[in-house]
Coordinates of C-alpha atoms and ligand atoms in Angstrom, one line a residue:
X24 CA -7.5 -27.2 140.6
X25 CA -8.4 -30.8 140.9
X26 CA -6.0 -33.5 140.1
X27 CA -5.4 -35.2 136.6
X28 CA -3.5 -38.1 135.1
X29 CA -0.9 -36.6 133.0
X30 CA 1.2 -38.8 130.6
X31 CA 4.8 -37.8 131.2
X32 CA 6.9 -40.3 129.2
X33 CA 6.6 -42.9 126.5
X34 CA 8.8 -45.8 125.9
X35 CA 8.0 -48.8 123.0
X36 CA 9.9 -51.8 121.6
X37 CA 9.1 -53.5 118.4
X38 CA 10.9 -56.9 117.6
X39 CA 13.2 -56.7 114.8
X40 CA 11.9 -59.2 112.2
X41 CA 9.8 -57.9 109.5
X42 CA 7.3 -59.3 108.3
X43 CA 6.5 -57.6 104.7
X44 CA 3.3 -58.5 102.6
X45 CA 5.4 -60.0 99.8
X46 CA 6.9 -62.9 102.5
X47 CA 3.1 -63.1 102.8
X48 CA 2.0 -63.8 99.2
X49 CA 4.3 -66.7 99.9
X50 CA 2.4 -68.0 102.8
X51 CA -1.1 -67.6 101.3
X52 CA -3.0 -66.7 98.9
X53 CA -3.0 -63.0 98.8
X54 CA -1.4 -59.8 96.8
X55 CA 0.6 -56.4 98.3
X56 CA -1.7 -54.7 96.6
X57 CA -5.0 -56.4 98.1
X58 CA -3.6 -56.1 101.3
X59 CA -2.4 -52.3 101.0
X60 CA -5.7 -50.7 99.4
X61 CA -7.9 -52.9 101.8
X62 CA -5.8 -52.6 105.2
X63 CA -2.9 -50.1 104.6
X64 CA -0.6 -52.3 106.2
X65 CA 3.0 -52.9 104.2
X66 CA 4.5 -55.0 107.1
X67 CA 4.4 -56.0 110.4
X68 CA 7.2 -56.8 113.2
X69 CA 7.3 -60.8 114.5
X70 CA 8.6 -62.0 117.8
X71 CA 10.9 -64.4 117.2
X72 CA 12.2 -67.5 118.9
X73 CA 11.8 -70.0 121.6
X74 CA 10.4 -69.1 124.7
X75 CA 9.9 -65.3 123.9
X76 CA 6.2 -64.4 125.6
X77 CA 4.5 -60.8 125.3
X78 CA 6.5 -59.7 128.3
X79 CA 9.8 -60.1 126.5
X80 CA 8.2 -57.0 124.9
X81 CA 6.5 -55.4 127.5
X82 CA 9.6 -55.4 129.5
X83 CA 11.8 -53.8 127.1
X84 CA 9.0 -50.7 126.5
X85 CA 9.0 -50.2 130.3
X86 CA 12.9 -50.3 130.4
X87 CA 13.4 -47.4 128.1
X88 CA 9.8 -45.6 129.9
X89 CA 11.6 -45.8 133.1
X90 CA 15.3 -44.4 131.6
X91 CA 13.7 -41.8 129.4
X92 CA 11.7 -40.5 132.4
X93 CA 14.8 -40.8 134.5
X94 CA 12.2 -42.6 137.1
X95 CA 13.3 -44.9 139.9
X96 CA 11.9 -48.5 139.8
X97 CA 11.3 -48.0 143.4
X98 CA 9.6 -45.4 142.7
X99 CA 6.6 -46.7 140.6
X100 CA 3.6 -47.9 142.5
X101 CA 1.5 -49.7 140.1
X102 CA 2.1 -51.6 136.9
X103 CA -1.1 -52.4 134.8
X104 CA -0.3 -54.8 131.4
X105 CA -3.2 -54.2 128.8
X106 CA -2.8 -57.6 126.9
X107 CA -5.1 -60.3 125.0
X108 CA -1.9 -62.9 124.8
X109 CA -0.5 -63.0 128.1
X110 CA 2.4 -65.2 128.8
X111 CA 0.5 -67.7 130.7
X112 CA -2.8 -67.8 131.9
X113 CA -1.9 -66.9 135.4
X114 CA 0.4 -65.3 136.9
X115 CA -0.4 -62.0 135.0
X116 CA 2.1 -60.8 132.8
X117 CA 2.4 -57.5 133.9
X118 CA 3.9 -59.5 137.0
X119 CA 6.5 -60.9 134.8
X120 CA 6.9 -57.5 133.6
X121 CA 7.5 -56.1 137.3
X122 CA 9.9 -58.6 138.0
X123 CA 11.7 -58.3 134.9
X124 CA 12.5 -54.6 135.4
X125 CA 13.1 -54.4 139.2
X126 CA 9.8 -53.1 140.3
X127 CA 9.8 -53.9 144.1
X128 CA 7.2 -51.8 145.7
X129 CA 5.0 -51.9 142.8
X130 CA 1.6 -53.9 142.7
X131 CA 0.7 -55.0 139.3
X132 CA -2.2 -57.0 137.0
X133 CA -3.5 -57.7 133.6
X134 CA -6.6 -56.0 131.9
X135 CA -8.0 -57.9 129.0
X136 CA -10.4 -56.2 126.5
X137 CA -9.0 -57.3 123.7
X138 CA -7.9 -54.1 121.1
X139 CA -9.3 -51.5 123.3
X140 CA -7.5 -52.7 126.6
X141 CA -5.1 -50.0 126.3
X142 CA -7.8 -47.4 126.8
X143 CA -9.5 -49.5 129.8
X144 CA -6.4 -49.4 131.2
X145 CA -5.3 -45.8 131.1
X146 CA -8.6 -44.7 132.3
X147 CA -8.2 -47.2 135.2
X148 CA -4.7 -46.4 136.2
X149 CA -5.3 -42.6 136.0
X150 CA -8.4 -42.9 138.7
X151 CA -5.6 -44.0 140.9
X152 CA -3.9 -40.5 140.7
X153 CA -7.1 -38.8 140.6
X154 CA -7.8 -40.6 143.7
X155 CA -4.4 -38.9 145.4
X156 CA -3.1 -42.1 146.6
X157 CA -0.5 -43.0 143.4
X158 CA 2.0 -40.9 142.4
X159 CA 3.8 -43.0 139.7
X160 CA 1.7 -45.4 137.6
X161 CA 2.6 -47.4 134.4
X162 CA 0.2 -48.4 131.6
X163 CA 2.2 -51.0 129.6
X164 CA -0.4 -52.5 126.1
X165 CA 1.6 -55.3 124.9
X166 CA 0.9 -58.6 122.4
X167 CA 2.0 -61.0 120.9
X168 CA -0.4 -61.4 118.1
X169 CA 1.8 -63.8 116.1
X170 CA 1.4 -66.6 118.9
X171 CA -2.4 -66.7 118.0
X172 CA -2.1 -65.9 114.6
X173 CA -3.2 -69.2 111.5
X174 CA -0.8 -68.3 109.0
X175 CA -2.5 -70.3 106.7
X176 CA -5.4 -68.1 107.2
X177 CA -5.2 -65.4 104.6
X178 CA -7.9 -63.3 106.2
X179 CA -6.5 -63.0 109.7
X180 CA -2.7 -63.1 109.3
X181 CA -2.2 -60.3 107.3
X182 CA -3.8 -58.1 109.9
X183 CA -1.6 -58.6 112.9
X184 CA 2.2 -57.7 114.6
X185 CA 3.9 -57.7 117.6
X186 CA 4.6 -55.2 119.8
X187 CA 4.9 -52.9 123.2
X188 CA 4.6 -49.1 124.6
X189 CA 4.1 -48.0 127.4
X190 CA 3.4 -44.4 129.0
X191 CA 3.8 -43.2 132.7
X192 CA 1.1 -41.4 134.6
X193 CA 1.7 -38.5 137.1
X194 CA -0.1 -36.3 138.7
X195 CA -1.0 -32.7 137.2
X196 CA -2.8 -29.9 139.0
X197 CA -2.4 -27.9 136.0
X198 CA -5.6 -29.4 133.9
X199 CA -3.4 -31.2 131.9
X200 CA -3.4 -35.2 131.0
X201 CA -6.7 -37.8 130.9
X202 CA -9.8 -35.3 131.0
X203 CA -12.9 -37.2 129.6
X204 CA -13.6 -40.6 128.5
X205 CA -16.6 -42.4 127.0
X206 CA -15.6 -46.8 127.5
X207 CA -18.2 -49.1 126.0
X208 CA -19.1 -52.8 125.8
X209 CA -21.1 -55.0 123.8
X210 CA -20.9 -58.7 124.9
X211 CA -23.2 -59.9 121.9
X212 CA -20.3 -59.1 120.1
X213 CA -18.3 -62.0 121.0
X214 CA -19.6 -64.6 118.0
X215 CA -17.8 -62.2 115.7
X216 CA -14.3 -62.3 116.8
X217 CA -13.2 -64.5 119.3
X218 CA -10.4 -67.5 120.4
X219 CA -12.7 -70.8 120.6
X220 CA -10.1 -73.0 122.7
X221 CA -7.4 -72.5 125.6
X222 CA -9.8 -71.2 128.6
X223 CA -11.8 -72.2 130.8
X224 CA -14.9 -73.2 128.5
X225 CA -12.7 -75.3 125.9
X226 CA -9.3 -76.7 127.8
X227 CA -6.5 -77.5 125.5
X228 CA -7.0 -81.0 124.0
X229 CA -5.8 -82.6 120.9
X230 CA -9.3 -82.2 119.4
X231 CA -9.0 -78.5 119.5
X232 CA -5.8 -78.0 118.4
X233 CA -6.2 -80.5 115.7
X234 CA -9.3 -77.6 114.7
X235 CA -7.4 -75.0 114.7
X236 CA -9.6 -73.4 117.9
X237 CA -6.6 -72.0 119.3
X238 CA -5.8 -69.2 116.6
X239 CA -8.5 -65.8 116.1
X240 CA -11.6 -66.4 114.7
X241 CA -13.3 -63.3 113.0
X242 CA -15.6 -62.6 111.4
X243 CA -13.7 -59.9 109.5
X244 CA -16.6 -57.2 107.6
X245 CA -18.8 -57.8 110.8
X246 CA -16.3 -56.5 112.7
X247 CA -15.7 -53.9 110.0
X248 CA -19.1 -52.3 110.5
X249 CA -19.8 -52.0 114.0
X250 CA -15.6 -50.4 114.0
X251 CA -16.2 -48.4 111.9
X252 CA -19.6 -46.9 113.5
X253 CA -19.3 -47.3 116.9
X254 CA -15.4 -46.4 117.3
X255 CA -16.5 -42.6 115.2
X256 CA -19.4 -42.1 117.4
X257 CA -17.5 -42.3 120.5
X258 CA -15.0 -39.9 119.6
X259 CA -17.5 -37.6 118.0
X260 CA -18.9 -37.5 121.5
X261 CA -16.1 -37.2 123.8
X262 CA -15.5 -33.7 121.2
X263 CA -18.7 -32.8 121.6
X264 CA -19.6 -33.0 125.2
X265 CA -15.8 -31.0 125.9
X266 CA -16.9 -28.5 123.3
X267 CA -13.7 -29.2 121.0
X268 CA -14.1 -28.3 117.9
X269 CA -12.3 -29.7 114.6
X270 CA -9.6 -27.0 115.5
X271 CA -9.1 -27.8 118.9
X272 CA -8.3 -31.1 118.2
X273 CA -4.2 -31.7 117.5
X274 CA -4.4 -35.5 117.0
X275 CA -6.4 -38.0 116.6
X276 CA -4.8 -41.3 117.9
X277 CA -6.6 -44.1 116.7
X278 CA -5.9 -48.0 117.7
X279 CA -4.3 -48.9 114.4
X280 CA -7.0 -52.0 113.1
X281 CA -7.6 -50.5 109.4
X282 CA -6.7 -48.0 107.9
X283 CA -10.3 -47.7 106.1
X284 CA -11.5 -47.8 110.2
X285 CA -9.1 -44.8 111.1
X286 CA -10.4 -42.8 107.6
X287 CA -13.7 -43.1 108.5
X288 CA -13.3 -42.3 111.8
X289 CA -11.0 -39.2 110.9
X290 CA -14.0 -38.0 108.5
X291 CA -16.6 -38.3 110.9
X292 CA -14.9 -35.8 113.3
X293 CA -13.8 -33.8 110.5
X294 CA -10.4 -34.0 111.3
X295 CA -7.9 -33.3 108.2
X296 CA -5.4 -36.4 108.0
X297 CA -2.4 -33.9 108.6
X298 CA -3.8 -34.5 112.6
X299 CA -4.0 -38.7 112.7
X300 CA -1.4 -40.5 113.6
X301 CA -0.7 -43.7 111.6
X302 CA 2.3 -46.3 111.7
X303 CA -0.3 -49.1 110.7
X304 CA 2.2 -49.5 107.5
X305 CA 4.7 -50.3 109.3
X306 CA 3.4 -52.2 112.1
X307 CA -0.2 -53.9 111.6
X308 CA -2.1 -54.3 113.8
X309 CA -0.2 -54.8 117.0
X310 CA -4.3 -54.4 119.3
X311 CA -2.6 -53.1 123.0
X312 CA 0.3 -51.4 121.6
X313 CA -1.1 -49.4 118.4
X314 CA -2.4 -46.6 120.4
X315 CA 0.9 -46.1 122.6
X316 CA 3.0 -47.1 119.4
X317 CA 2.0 -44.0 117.6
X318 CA 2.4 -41.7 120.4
X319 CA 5.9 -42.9 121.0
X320 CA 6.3 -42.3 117.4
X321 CA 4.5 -39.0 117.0
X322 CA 6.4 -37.6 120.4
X323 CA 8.9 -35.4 119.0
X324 CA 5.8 -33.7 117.3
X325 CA 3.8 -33.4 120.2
X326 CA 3.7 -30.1 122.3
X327 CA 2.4 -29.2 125.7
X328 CA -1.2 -28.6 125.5
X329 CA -1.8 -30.4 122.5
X330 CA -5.9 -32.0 122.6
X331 CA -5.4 -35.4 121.6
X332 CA -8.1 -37.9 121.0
X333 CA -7.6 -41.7 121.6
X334 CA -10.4 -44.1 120.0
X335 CA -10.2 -48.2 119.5
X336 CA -12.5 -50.8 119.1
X337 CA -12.0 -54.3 119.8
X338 CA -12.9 -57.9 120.4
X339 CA -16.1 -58.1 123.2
X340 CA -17.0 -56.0 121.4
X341 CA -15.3 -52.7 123.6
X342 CA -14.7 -49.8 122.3
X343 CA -14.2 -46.1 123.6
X344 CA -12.8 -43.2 123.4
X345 CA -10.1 -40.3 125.7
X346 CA -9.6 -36.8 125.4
X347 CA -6.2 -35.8 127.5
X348 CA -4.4 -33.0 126.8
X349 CA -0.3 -33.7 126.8
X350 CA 1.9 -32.4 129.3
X351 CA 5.0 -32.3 127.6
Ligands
UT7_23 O1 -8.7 -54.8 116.0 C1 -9.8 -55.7 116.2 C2 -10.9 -55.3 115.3 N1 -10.7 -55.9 114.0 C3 -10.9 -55.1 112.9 O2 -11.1 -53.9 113.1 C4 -10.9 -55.7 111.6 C5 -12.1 -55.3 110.8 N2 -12.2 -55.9 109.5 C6 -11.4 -55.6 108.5 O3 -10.4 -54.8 108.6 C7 -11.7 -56.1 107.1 O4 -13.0 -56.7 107.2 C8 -10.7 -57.1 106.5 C9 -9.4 -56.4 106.2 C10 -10.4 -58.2 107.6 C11 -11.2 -57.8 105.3 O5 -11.5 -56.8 104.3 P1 -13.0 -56.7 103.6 O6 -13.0 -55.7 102.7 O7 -14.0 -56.7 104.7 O8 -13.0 -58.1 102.9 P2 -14.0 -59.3 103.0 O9 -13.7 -60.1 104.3 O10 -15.4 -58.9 102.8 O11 -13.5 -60.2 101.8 C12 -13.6 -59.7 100.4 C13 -13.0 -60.7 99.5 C14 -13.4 -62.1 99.8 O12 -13.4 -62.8 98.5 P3 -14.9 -63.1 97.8 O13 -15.6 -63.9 98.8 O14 -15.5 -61.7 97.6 O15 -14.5 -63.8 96.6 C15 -12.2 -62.7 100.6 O16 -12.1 -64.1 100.4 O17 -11.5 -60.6 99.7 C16 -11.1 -61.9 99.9 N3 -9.9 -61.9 100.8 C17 -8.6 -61.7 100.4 N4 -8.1 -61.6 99.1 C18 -6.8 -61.5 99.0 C19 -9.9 -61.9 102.2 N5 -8.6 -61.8 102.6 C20 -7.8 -61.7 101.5 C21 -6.4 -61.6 101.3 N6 -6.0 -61.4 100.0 N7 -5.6 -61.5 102.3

């Protein structure tokens, strides 16, 4: 049998503060209950403190991957970081990551595609196994959504946390693990949701701070609609062209934006809510960790064989979906 990708550990670290929607209706000008019946989000987790980057985060979710796998740091070949706030610019965080929990022999980068770089990055780091030349690869989605956060911008800052997982990828000649995906992008998407200031295009400069172009801009029921389609057709499709029916499917994992996104989705591939994983209550939305966040949370349930179906959309706009089956 050919070789797969198979996830065989999770590890994930959320910070401790809480961030609950009534702190919020301090902040701006917004109510629990708009917030709960329009989101589904009751709180969120903030990194807090000076000099605390994504990779304080990141690090912390690898550290308990690599001690609940029992693996070897020497061991691990490749570290890829799916993140849209990286520490710094350059060097890539997933470096700082590496160095952070003793990977020596490892080589390691960033991925950026905003909410759906968790996905782009599995994929990626399973074709490395597929291609028989990794053994032991780690997919580590990470952000720190608070550092680009306005919190006087009632729209955006309810939506977002912070937060890491992480999975590790082995080998399986069993069938098991990443079996199909269907990645997209749309580039026309990026007047819709975007950071204006801090690259390339629009250096840092008192002007831009001063407008605020270093925090997310979005265009929030834009983004909404093209979710809402484009994340259900993908999964709809990646079940359809494996012949799953509703049945086969165990769980549908879904990157954790809205919960009115995930319901939609859900309905579309007529999967019964019993079978979606959600911790969007409890930790917003956290973009490269919501997908690994719930299967961290939802591992105890999990069972060998289990279909699972992983969808997000993001910023780009990107989007896609993965059918694995779990190995453990
Ligand atoms: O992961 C990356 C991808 N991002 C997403 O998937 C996010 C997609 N978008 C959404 O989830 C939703 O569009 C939001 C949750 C951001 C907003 O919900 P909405 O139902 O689309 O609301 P809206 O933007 O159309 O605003 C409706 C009303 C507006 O008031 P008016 O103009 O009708 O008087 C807003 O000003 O709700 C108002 N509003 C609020 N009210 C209370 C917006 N934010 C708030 C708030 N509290 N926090």
């Amino acid at each position: 049998m050919k070789t797969t990708a198979a996830i065989t550990g999770v590890g994930a670290y959320v910070p401790d503060y809480v961030l609950t929607n009534l702190e919020l209706e301090k902040l701006v000008d917004t109510t629990d209950a708009w917030i709960t019946s329009r989101t589904g989000i009751k709180e969120r987790r903030i990194l807090k403190g000076e000099n605390q980057g994504t990779s304080v985060m990141g690090a912390k979710a690898v550290q308990q991957l690599l001690a609940k796998t029992n693996t070897n740091p020497d061991d691990v070949e490749l570290l890829i970081c799916a993140t849209t706030t990286p520490d710094l610019l350059f060097p890539a965080t997933a470096n700082i990551i590496s160095n952070a929990v003793g990977l020596k022999k490892a080589f390691s980068f960033d991925m950026n595609a905003a909410c759906s770089t968790f996905l782009f990055a599995l994929v990626t780091g399973a074709q490395y196994i597929q291609a028989g030349t990794h053994k032991k690869v780690i997919v580590v989605g990470a952000d720190k959504m608070s550092a680009i956060v306005d919190y006087t911008d009632r729209a955006n800052c309810i939506l977002f946390g912070d937060g890491a997982a992480a999975v590790l990828l082995e080998p399986s000649t069993d069938g098991f693990g990443i079996l199909d995906q269907v990645l997209r992008t749309d580039g026309s998407g990026e007047a819709y949701l975007h950071q204006k200031a801090g690259g390339s295009r629009r250096p840092p400069t008192p002007e831009t701070i001063a407008a605020k172009e270093h925090y997310i801009y979005q265009e929030g029921a834009s983004v909404f609609k093209f979710a809402v389609t484009n994340m259900a057709d993908v999964a709809a499709q990646v079940m359809e062209r494996n012949h799953l029916s509703k049945e086969d499917v165990a769980w549908l994992v879904p990157h954790q934006a809205n919960k009115r996104i995930i319901d939609a989705t859900a309905n579309r591939m007529g999967v019964g809510a019993e079978k979606v994983m959600l911790n969007i209550d409890r930790y917003g939305n956290t973009t490269n960790a919501t997908i690994p966040l719930c299967l961290a949370d939802y591992e105890p349930q999990l069972k060998r064989g289990d279909n699972l179906i992983l969808a997000a959309f993001g910023g780009g706009f990107t989007w896609g979906s993965v059918y694995l089956k779990w190995a453990y």
